[in-house]
Amino acid sequence: MSQRAPYDIQSQAFFDDPYPTLHRIREEDPVHWFEPLGIWLVTRYDHADMMVRDDRRFLNHRARELIRVMMPTLAGEELTAMAQMWSELVWFRDPPDHARLRQFMNKGFTPQAIEGLRPAVRAIAREALAAAREKGEEIDIVEDLADPIALRTITSLFGVPPDDRPTFRGWITTLFKGAGGAAIAEDVTNRIKEHTSAMLNYIAALAERRRADRGDDVISRFWADEGAPSREDIVLQSYQVIVAGYRTSMNQIANTIWTLLRHPAELERLRDDPRRMKGAIEEALRYEPSVVVTNRLAAEDVEIGGKRIKKGELVFPILPAAICDPLAFPDPDRFDITRTGPRHLSFSMGHHYCIGAPLVRVEVEEALAALLEIPRWEPGSGPCLLGDYNLSDRGPKTLPMRLLAS
């Protein structure tokens, strides 16, 4: 396990186009020990699907181990403090604690509750698009549409005042710089600590205001629940949902539109039959997911694909590799909005299925519905540029597009 890794998963070139490297790993060494990070990479669909469902052999209580990989300059008391905070997040809980917190959080994020938000999301999407078109026929999908929809939706849901949205954008952008895989410097780690503290303090103050003066936001509904957990849990779980809810939705909106631009025949199929909308969204989630990896901690020695994973080692199912596995998906590199077959893993599976999945789907659908009222799209004058993303945060930084009346 000490030999030098033959695969590069940390460079900007990889983040720009990870698929050739991921296909190589899946074909050559599908359960691969990646020495630079000291983690296992799992790239086959059946292995990844099993791992995200098996909460007996693969644990989510992995905060300390994951921080050591993601922020290697953090040590001592600072590492302990960050690990303790992360360990309280529902992402890092295992049954039975996970079930208790998840039941509490689900009340604000059931499909029915999210569907009730659709008119508001629709209004946000159309307002953002109208404002963008006032600038001219060329817009930037990320800046003008994906970001406003994602940021306004999640902050409105939690009752964050509009004037504070830019601050949240800055905090969350910093937090995702440490989201796995990319080498980060000590100054970035320091900013992550500072912005984590600032955001938690803000949400704590907001939660106190909502306890005294209830509104129609998620935090107020948390307080109104007779079975609500502690104030600390309300703050921490709100923090994680806002962080993930903004960035994941923004990237998935942009990724879906980017994918349709690159596949004009499939875009026309969608235009010809809007009933294919949900299929198009699910295929975009499979074809170009905004999250590249999930991860688990081995609770015991486990053999997968002929490799022995030891207790206490981190395992990273690589989602774009798994959900483009030809053993699970026929012709997997083809984008097909009518595809049928196994479910993609872009929102994970099992107990840790993404709580925000219904919200992401509504946001993507309303963004597409607004855009599809415009007769023709085509790439803009500049290239689609990917930012300095990492294994948990993939999407365009800029995506110029021309919207034409005919």
Tab-separated table of C-alpha atoms in Angstrom:
chain	number	residue	atom	x	y	z
A	1	MET	CA	0.000	0.000	0.000
A	2	SER	CA	3.018	2.290	0.121
A	3	GLN	CA	3.691	2.533	-3.618
A	4	ARG	CA	3.236	5.884	-5.307
A	5	ALA	CA	-0.258	6.393	-6.724
A	6	PRO	CA	-0.344	6.268	-10.557
A	7	TYR	CA	-3.486	8.414	-10.691
A	8	ASP	CA	-3.875	12.149	-10.224
A	9	ILE	CA	-7.041	13.256	-8.423
A	10	GLN	CA	-5.751	16.503	-6.910
A	11	SER	CA	-4.739	18.748	-9.808
A	12	GLN	CA	-6.773	21.440	-11.517
A	13	ALA	CA	-6.562	19.378	-14.713
A	14	PHE	CA	-8.374	16.535	-12.933
A	15	PHE	CA	-11.062	18.821	-11.541
A	16	ASP	CA	-11.603	20.323	-15.007
A	17	ASP	CA	-12.275	16.864	-16.488
A	18	PRO	CA	-12.148	13.990	-14.003
A	19	TYR	CA	-13.787	11.392	-16.207
A	20	PRO	CA	-10.796	9.970	-18.148
A	21	THR	CA	-8.885	9.410	-14.895
A	22	LEU	CA	-11.916	7.966	-13.122
A	23	HIS	CA	-12.605	5.595	-16.000
A	24	ARG	CA	-8.998	4.402	-15.831
A	25	ILE	CA	-9.196	3.740	-12.107
A	26	ARG	CA	-12.500	1.888	-12.497
A	27	GLU	CA	-11.106	-0.348	-15.237
A	28	GLU	CA	-7.582	-0.876	-13.882
A	29	ASP	CA	-7.934	-0.845	-10.100
A	30	PRO	CA	-11.579	-0.297	-9.059
A	31	VAL	CA	-10.811	-0.446	-5.319
A	32	HIS	CA	-7.686	1.678	-5.217
A	33	TRP	CA	-5.497	2.764	-2.295
A	34	PHE	CA	-4.619	6.431	-2.918
A	35	GLU	CA	-1.416	6.908	-0.988
A	36	PRO	CA	-1.156	10.753	-1.053
A	37	LEU	CA	-4.350	11.090	1.001
A	38	GLY	CA	-4.297	7.697	2.709
A	39	ILE	CA	-7.778	6.765	1.503
A	40	TRP	CA	-9.481	4.070	-0.563
A	41	LEU	CA	-11.180	5.053	-3.825
A	42	VAL	CA	-14.163	2.887	-4.790
A	43	THR	CA	-15.330	3.276	-8.378
A	44	ARG	CA	-17.752	0.436	-9.217
A	45	TYR	CA	-21.493	1.021	-8.890
A	46	ASP	CA	-22.268	-2.163	-6.957
A	47	HIS	CA	-19.475	-1.470	-4.437
A	48	ALA	CA	-20.464	2.173	-3.964
A	49	ASP	CA	-24.164	1.359	-3.684
A	50	MET	CA	-23.461	-1.279	-1.042
A	51	MET	CA	-21.238	1.027	0.987
A	52	VAL	CA	-23.641	3.961	1.259
A	53	ARG	CA	-26.389	1.593	2.440
A	54	ASP	CA	-24.342	-0.519	4.882
A	55	ASP	CA	-24.262	1.466	8.131
A	56	ARG	CA	-22.979	-1.495	10.125
A	57	ARG	CA	-19.632	-2.002	8.401
A	58	PHE	CA	-19.191	1.584	7.131
A	59	LEU	CA	-19.632	4.400	9.627
A	60	ASN	CA	-20.455	8.076	9.273
A	61	HIS	CA	-18.783	8.923	12.598
A	62	ARG	CA	-15.572	9.909	10.829
A	63	ALA	CA	-15.103	13.635	11.428
A	64	ARG	CA	-11.603	13.536	12.930
A	65	GLU	CA	-10.251	11.183	10.266
A	66	LEU	CA	-11.789	13.230	7.463
A	67	ILE	CA	-10.478	16.553	8.756
A	68	ARG	CA	-6.964	15.110	8.816
A	69	VAL	CA	-7.321	14.374	5.105
A	70	MET	CA	-9.032	17.631	4.155
A	71	MET	CA	-7.149	20.088	6.380
A	72	PRO	CA	-3.800	18.479	7.193
A	73	THR	CA	-2.387	21.691	8.718
A	74	LEU	CA	-4.975	21.532	11.511
A	75	ALA	CA	-3.650	19.845	14.649
A	76	GLY	CA	-3.868	19.693	18.434
A	77	GLU	CA	-6.688	21.540	20.165
A	78	GLU	CA	-7.858	23.150	16.928
A	79	LEU	CA	-8.273	19.726	15.294
A	80	THR	CA	-10.091	18.423	18.368
A	81	ALA	CA	-12.459	21.408	18.467
A	82	MET	CA	-13.296	21.175	14.765
A	83	ALA	CA	-13.801	17.404	15.003
A	84	GLN	CA	-16.109	17.788	17.994
A	85	MET	CA	-18.229	20.320	16.149
A	86	TRP	CA	-18.407	18.239	12.965
A	87	SER	CA	-19.262	15.116	14.951
A	88	GLU	CA	-22.498	16.780	16.071
A	89	LEU	CA	-23.673	17.289	12.479
A	90	VAL	CA	-26.212	14.784	11.191
A	91	TRP	CA	-23.821	13.965	8.310
A	92	PHE	CA	-21.469	12.395	10.836
A	93	ARG	CA	-24.008	10.611	13.018
A	94	ASP	CA	-24.815	6.901	13.007
A	95	PRO	CA	-27.950	5.158	14.287
A	96	PRO	CA	-29.674	5.628	16.660
A	97	ASP	CA	-28.621	9.298	17.043
A	98	HIS	CA	-28.880	9.826	13.309
A	99	ALA	CA	-32.477	8.591	13.189
A	100	ARG	CA	-33.515	10.915	16.018
A	101	LEU	CA	-32.018	13.992	14.358
A	102	ARG	CA	-33.145	13.020	10.885
A	103	GLN	CA	-36.743	12.597	12.040
A	104	PHE	CA	-36.622	16.085	13.513
A	105	MET	CA	-35.071	17.653	10.419
A	106	ASN	CA	-37.316	15.856	7.942
A	107	LYS	CA	-40.327	17.832	9.144
A	108	GLY	CA	-38.998	20.872	7.341
A	109	PHE	CA	-37.843	18.983	4.241
A	110	THR	CA	-40.498	16.453	3.288
A	111	PRO	CA	-41.331	16.314	-0.432
A	112	GLN	CA	-44.715	17.857	0.425
A	113	ALA	CA	-43.112	20.751	2.330
A	114	ILE	CA	-40.655	21.397	-0.481
A	115	GLU	CA	-43.396	21.195	-3.107
A	116	GLY	CA	-45.148	23.944	-1.177
A	117	LEU	CA	-42.096	26.113	-1.858
A	118	ARG	CA	-42.389	25.670	-5.619
A	119	PRO	CA	-44.308	28.935	-6.269
A	120	ALA	CA	-41.649	30.900	-4.383
A	121	VAL	CA	-38.803	29.150	-6.236
A	122	ARG	CA	-40.609	29.749	-9.535
A	123	ALA	CA	-40.892	33.451	-8.742
A	124	ILE	CA	-37.205	33.648	-7.781
A	125	ALA	CA	-36.157	31.933	-11.024
A	126	ARG	CA	-38.249	34.184	-13.222
A	127	GLU	CA	-37.215	37.354	-11.418
A	128	ALA	CA	-33.548	36.393	-11.753
A	129	LEU	CA	-33.904	35.579	-15.441
A	130	ALA	CA	-35.808	38.786	-16.177
A	131	ALA	CA	-33.143	40.862	-14.421
A	132	ALA	CA	-30.397	39.053	-16.346
A	133	ARG	CA	-32.059	39.606	-19.723
A	134	GLU	CA	-32.220	43.333	-19.113
A	135	LYS	CA	-28.431	43.291	-19.528
A	136	GLY	CA	-28.740	41.918	-23.071
A	137	GLU	CA	-29.154	38.594	-24.840
A	138	GLU	CA	-25.983	37.112	-23.332
A	139	ILE	CA	-26.088	36.131	-19.667
A	140	ASP	CA	-23.902	34.174	-17.285
A	141	ILE	CA	-25.914	31.207	-16.062
A	142	VAL	CA	-23.966	30.910	-12.809
A	143	GLU	CA	-23.960	34.559	-11.763
A	144	ASP	CA	-27.343	35.520	-13.197
A	145	LEU	CA	-29.481	32.433	-12.576
A	146	ALA	CA	-27.996	29.493	-10.627
A	147	ASP	CA	-26.492	31.568	-7.819
A	148	PRO	CA	-29.551	33.798	-7.215
A	149	ILE	CA	-31.951	30.845	-7.213
A	150	ALA	CA	-29.850	28.748	-4.846
A	151	LEU	CA	-28.843	31.556	-2.480
A	152	ARG	CA	-32.240	33.249	-2.271
A	153	THR	CA	-34.097	29.961	-1.824
A	154	ILE	CA	-32.018	28.524	1.024
A	155	THR	CA	-31.592	31.807	2.891
A	156	SER	CA	-35.305	32.607	2.583
A	157	LEU	CA	-36.128	29.125	3.830
A	158	PHE	CA	-34.128	29.803	6.999
A	159	GLY	CA	-35.256	33.400	7.438
A	160	VAL	CA	-31.935	35.085	6.650
A	161	PRO	CA	-32.549	38.754	5.792
A	162	PRO	CA	-31.810	39.640	2.133
A	163	ASP	CA	-29.066	42.117	3.065
A	164	ASP	CA	-27.080	39.286	4.686
A	165	ARG	CA	-27.128	36.948	1.669
A	166	PRO	CA	-23.784	38.159	0.242
A	167	THR	CA	-22.140	37.446	3.593
A	168	PHE	CA	-23.457	33.891	3.529
A	169	ARG	CA	-22.199	33.453	-0.027
A	170	GLY	CA	-18.701	34.448	1.084
A	171	TRP	CA	-18.711	32.197	4.124
A	172	ILE	CA	-19.919	29.137	2.224
A	173	THR	CA	-17.530	29.670	-0.679
A	174	THR	CA	-14.648	29.594	1.788
A	175	LEU	CA	-15.965	26.526	3.620
A	176	PHE	CA	-16.100	24.508	0.405
A	177	LYS	CA	-12.431	25.133	-0.307
A	178	GLY	CA	-11.718	22.402	2.228
A	179	ALA	CA	-14.343	19.969	0.999
A	180	GLY	CA	-11.972	17.189	0.039
A	181	GLY	CA	-9.207	16.322	-2.365
A	182	ALA	CA	-7.614	19.634	-3.239
A	183	ALA	CA	-4.460	20.545	-1.364
A	184	ILE	CA	-5.206	23.620	0.746
A	185	ALA	CA	-2.735	25.960	2.382
A	186	GLU	CA	-2.646	26.950	6.035
A	187	ASP	CA	-4.114	30.391	5.331
A	188	VAL	CA	-7.153	28.757	3.709
A	189	THR	CA	-7.579	26.503	6.735
A	190	ASN	CA	-7.471	29.586	8.952
A	191	ARG	CA	-10.177	31.282	6.897
A	192	ILE	CA	-12.296	28.132	7.097
A	193	LYS	CA	-12.044	28.222	10.898
A	194	GLU	CA	-12.891	31.929	11.016
A	195	HIS	CA	-15.858	31.641	8.660
A	196	THR	CA	-17.174	28.543	10.414
A	197	SER	CA	-17.183	30.429	13.715
A	198	ALA	CA	-18.747	33.543	12.187
A	199	MET	CA	-21.526	31.595	10.485
A	200	LEU	CA	-22.335	29.539	13.583
A	201	ASN	CA	-22.485	32.697	15.706
A	202	TYR	CA	-24.810	34.347	13.198
A	203	ILE	CA	-27.160	31.339	13.092
A	204	ALA	CA	-27.139	31.107	16.897
A	205	ALA	CA	-28.248	34.738	17.152
A	206	LEU	CA	-30.862	34.184	14.449
A	207	ALA	CA	-32.158	31.106	16.285
A	208	GLU	CA	-32.543	33.110	19.504
A	209	ARG	CA	-34.546	35.764	17.660
A	210	ARG	CA	-36.785	33.082	16.154
A	211	ARG	CA	-37.362	31.459	19.537
A	212	ALA	CA	-38.751	34.771	20.829
A	213	ASP	CA	-40.457	35.876	17.616
A	214	ARG	CA	-41.590	33.009	15.393
A	215	GLY	CA	-41.917	33.353	11.664
A	216	ASP	CA	-42.635	31.071	8.705
A	217	ASP	CA	-39.063	29.820	8.369
A	218	VAL	CA	-37.448	26.460	9.088
A	219	ILE	CA	-35.781	27.582	12.341
A	220	SER	CA	-39.137	28.787	13.681
A	221	ARG	CA	-40.673	25.436	12.758
A	222	PHE	CA	-37.830	23.655	14.550
A	223	TRP	CA	-38.584	25.612	17.733
A	224	ALA	CA	-42.302	24.877	17.399
A	225	ASP	CA	-41.688	21.115	17.335
A	226	GLU	CA	-42.420	19.661	20.768
A	227	GLY	CA	-39.804	16.994	20.126
A	228	ALA	CA	-37.154	19.493	19.035
A	229	PRO	CA	-33.605	18.771	20.206
A	230	SER	CA	-31.345	21.279	21.890
A	231	ARG	CA	-30.585	24.824	20.785
A	232	GLU	CA	-27.126	23.594	19.786
A	233	ASP	CA	-28.618	20.981	17.473
A	234	ILE	CA	-30.922	23.530	15.866
A	235	VAL	CA	-27.925	25.773	15.163
A	236	LEU	CA	-25.605	23.028	13.919
A	237	GLN	CA	-28.127	21.257	11.706
A	238	SER	CA	-29.288	24.580	10.233
A	239	TYR	CA	-25.644	25.420	9.520
A	240	GLN	CA	-24.998	22.231	7.576
A	241	VAL	CA	-28.216	22.405	5.550
A	242	ILE	CA	-27.599	26.031	4.549
A	243	VAL	CA	-23.991	25.286	3.558
A	244	ALA	CA	-24.848	22.254	1.451
A	245	GLY	CA	-28.176	23.600	0.241
A	246	TYR	CA	-26.688	26.681	-1.385
A	247	ARG	CA	-23.615	25.249	-3.037
A	248	THR	CA	-25.035	21.918	-4.193
A	249	SER	CA	-28.121	23.517	-5.726
A	250	MET	CA	-26.147	26.261	-7.465
A	251	ASN	CA	-23.759	23.765	-9.028
A	252	GLN	CA	-26.480	21.325	-10.056
A	253	ILE	CA	-28.537	24.023	-11.768
A	254	ALA	CA	-25.460	25.131	-13.710
A	255	ASN	CA	-24.317	21.567	-14.429
A	256	THR	CA	-27.728	20.633	-15.834
A	257	ILE	CA	-27.855	23.626	-18.169
A	258	TRP	CA	-24.200	23.117	-19.168
A	259	THR	CA	-24.943	19.487	-20.025
A	260	LEU	CA	-27.977	20.371	-22.140
A	261	LEU	CA	-25.945	22.997	-24.007
A	262	ARG	CA	-23.394	20.314	-24.879
A	263	HIS	CA	-26.155	17.951	-26.056
A	264	PRO	CA	-28.441	20.039	-28.290
A	265	ALA	CA	-30.333	16.994	-29.602
A	266	GLU	CA	-31.390	16.087	-26.061
A	267	LEU	CA	-32.308	19.711	-25.402
A	268	GLU	CA	-34.612	19.610	-28.420
A	269	ARG	CA	-36.174	16.363	-27.191
A	270	LEU	CA	-36.942	18.151	-23.934
A	271	ARG	CA	-38.379	21.153	-25.760
A	272	ASP	CA	-40.555	18.867	-27.894
A	273	ASP	CA	-41.942	17.072	-24.855
A	274	PRO	CA	-41.742	18.915	-21.509
A	275	ARG	CA	-43.019	15.751	-19.804
A	276	ARG	CA	-39.427	14.567	-20.073
A	277	MET	CA	-38.336	17.250	-17.611
A	278	LYS	CA	-37.952	14.968	-14.594
A	279	GLY	CA	-36.076	12.386	-16.652
A	280	ALA	CA	-33.748	15.086	-17.958
A	281	ILE	CA	-32.994	16.262	-14.422
A	282	GLU	CA	-32.279	12.733	-13.159
A	283	GLU	CA	-30.015	12.024	-16.121
A	284	ALA	CA	-28.127	15.293	-15.530
A	285	LEU	CA	-27.677	14.291	-11.882
A	286	ARG	CA	-26.155	11.041	-13.109
A	287	TYR	CA	-24.146	12.481	-15.979
A	288	GLU	CA	-22.767	15.629	-14.297
A	289	PRO	CA	-23.300	15.532	-10.511
A	290	SER	CA	-22.231	18.475	-8.387
A	291	VAL	CA	-20.773	16.170	-5.709
A	292	VAL	CA	-17.925	13.898	-6.809
A	293	VAL	CA	-17.457	11.838	-3.651
A	294	THR	CA	-19.021	10.681	-0.469
A	295	ASN	CA	-17.056	8.871	2.238
A	296	ARG	CA	-17.303	6.382	5.065
A	297	LEU	CA	-15.069	4.903	7.797
A	298	ALA	CA	-14.558	1.147	7.897
A	299	ALA	CA	-15.947	-0.194	11.198
A	300	GLU	CA	-14.169	-3.514	10.733
A	301	ASP	CA	-11.868	-5.225	8.288
A	302	VAL	CA	-13.789	-5.618	5.028
A	303	GLU	CA	-12.881	-7.222	1.702
A	304	ILE	CA	-14.195	-5.466	-1.392
A	305	GLY	CA	-13.191	-6.285	-4.938
A	306	GLY	CA	-10.328	-8.455	-3.721
A	307	LYS	CA	-8.861	-5.669	-1.550
A	308	ARG	CA	-8.715	-5.764	2.237
A	309	ILE	CA	-9.872	-2.502	3.784
A	310	LYS	CA	-8.774	-2.253	7.401
A	311	LYS	CA	-10.827	-1.054	10.322
A	312	GLY	CA	-10.424	2.713	10.738
A	313	GLU	CA	-9.543	3.450	7.097
A	314	LEU	CA	-11.468	6.032	5.083
A	315	VAL	CA	-13.244	4.868	1.953
A	316	PHE	CA	-14.378	7.299	-0.745
A	317	PRO	CA	-17.006	6.057	-3.221
A	318	ILE	CA	-16.355	8.149	-6.345
A	319	LEU	CA	-19.831	8.965	-7.619
A	320	PRO	CA	-19.169	9.969	-11.262
A	321	ALA	CA	-17.153	6.776	-11.710
A	322	ALA	CA	-19.794	4.584	-10.076
A	323	ILE	CA	-22.743	6.083	-11.919
A	324	CYS	CA	-20.952	5.802	-15.252
A	325	ASP	CA	-20.104	2.133	-14.630
A	326	PRO	CA	-20.912	0.124	-17.798
A	327	LEU	CA	-21.707	-2.888	-15.627
A	328	ALA	CA	-24.689	-0.937	-14.250
A	329	PHE	CA	-25.565	1.560	-17.017
A	330	PRO	CA	-25.600	0.626	-20.718
A	331	ASP	CA	-23.600	3.091	-22.805
A	332	PRO	CA	-22.944	5.162	-19.657
A	333	ASP	CA	-21.073	8.019	-21.324
A	334	ARG	CA	-24.117	8.887	-23.431
A	335	PHE	CA	-26.448	11.592	-22.089
A	336	ASP	CA	-29.994	10.287	-22.583
A	337	ILE	CA	-32.949	12.061	-20.966
A	338	THR	CA	-35.143	8.964	-21.440
A	339	ARG	CA	-32.691	6.618	-19.733
A	340	THR	CA	-34.052	3.925	-17.442
A	341	GLY	CA	-32.179	1.584	-15.137
A	342	PRO	CA	-30.677	1.692	-11.658
A	343	ARG	CA	-30.906	4.831	-9.562
A	344	HIS	CA	-27.955	7.183	-9.596
A	345	LEU	CA	-26.117	7.775	-6.310
A	346	SER	CA	-25.755	11.529	-6.578
A	347	PHE	CA	-27.840	12.039	-3.428
A	348	SER	CA	-26.408	8.910	-1.786
A	349	MET	CA	-28.739	6.119	-0.609
A	350	GLY	CA	-29.939	4.550	2.600
A	351	HIS	CA	-30.198	6.376	5.920
A	352	HIS	CA	-28.000	9.228	4.697
A	353	TYR	CA	-29.959	9.960	1.531
A	354	CYS	CA	-29.643	13.726	1.022
A	355	ILE	CA	-32.288	15.595	2.989
A	356	GLY	CA	-32.191	18.430	0.455
A	357	ALA	CA	-32.737	16.259	-2.642
A	358	PRO	CA	-36.373	17.362	-3.165
A	359	LEU	CA	-35.326	21.011	-2.913
A	360	VAL	CA	-32.494	20.630	-5.443
A	361	ARG	CA	-34.872	18.980	-7.901
A	362	VAL	CA	-37.439	21.768	-7.565
A	363	GLU	CA	-34.785	24.457	-8.052
A	364	VAL	CA	-33.344	22.786	-11.150
A	365	GLU	CA	-36.804	22.201	-12.613
A	366	GLU	CA	-37.936	25.793	-12.125
A	367	ALA	CA	-34.674	27.142	-13.578
A	368	LEU	CA	-35.141	24.965	-16.665
A	369	ALA	CA	-38.835	25.786	-16.986
A	370	ALA	CA	-38.056	29.505	-17.047
A	371	LEU	CA	-35.284	29.062	-19.603
A	372	LEU	CA	-37.337	26.788	-21.854
A	373	GLU	CA	-39.781	29.619	-22.478
A	374	ILE	CA	-36.971	31.221	-24.492
A	375	PRO	CA	-36.949	29.732	-28.014
A	376	ARG	CA	-33.222	29.204	-28.437
A	377	TRP	CA	-30.062	28.933	-26.348
A	378	GLU	CA	-26.515	28.813	-27.578
A	379	PRO	CA	-23.084	29.070	-25.951
A	380	GLY	CA	-21.980	32.607	-25.188
A	381	SER	CA	-18.904	34.463	-26.345
A	382	GLY	CA	-16.627	33.125	-23.614
A	383	PRO	CA	-15.800	29.619	-22.423
A	384	CYS	CA	-17.399	27.741	-19.558
A	385	LEU	CA	-14.817	27.961	-16.785
A	386	LEU	CA	-14.583	25.622	-13.834
A	387	GLY	CA	-13.325	27.115	-10.606
A	388	ASP	CA	-10.839	25.751	-8.104
A	389	TYR	CA	-13.178	23.011	-7.075
A	390	ASN	CA	-12.501	19.766	-5.307
A	391	LEU	CA	-14.009	16.352	-4.729
A	392	SER	CA	-17.190	17.660	-3.118
A	393	ASP	CA	-17.861	20.789	-5.135
A	394	ARG	CA	-17.995	20.548	-8.930
A	395	GLY	CA	-19.631	23.063	-11.223
A	396	PRO	CA	-18.921	25.997	-13.538
A	397	LYS	CA	-17.603	29.259	-12.174
A	398	THR	CA	-18.802	31.033	-15.289
A	399	LEU	CA	-21.164	29.777	-18.001
A	400	PRO	CA	-21.873	32.376	-20.720
A	401	MET	CA	-25.009	31.684	-22.748
A	402	ARG	CA	-26.963	33.589	-25.381
A	403	LEU	CA	-30.742	33.554	-25.136
A	404	LEU	CA	-32.334	34.183	-28.539
A	405	ALA	CA	-35.936	35.050	-29.353
A	406	SER	CA	-35.971	32.827	-32.437
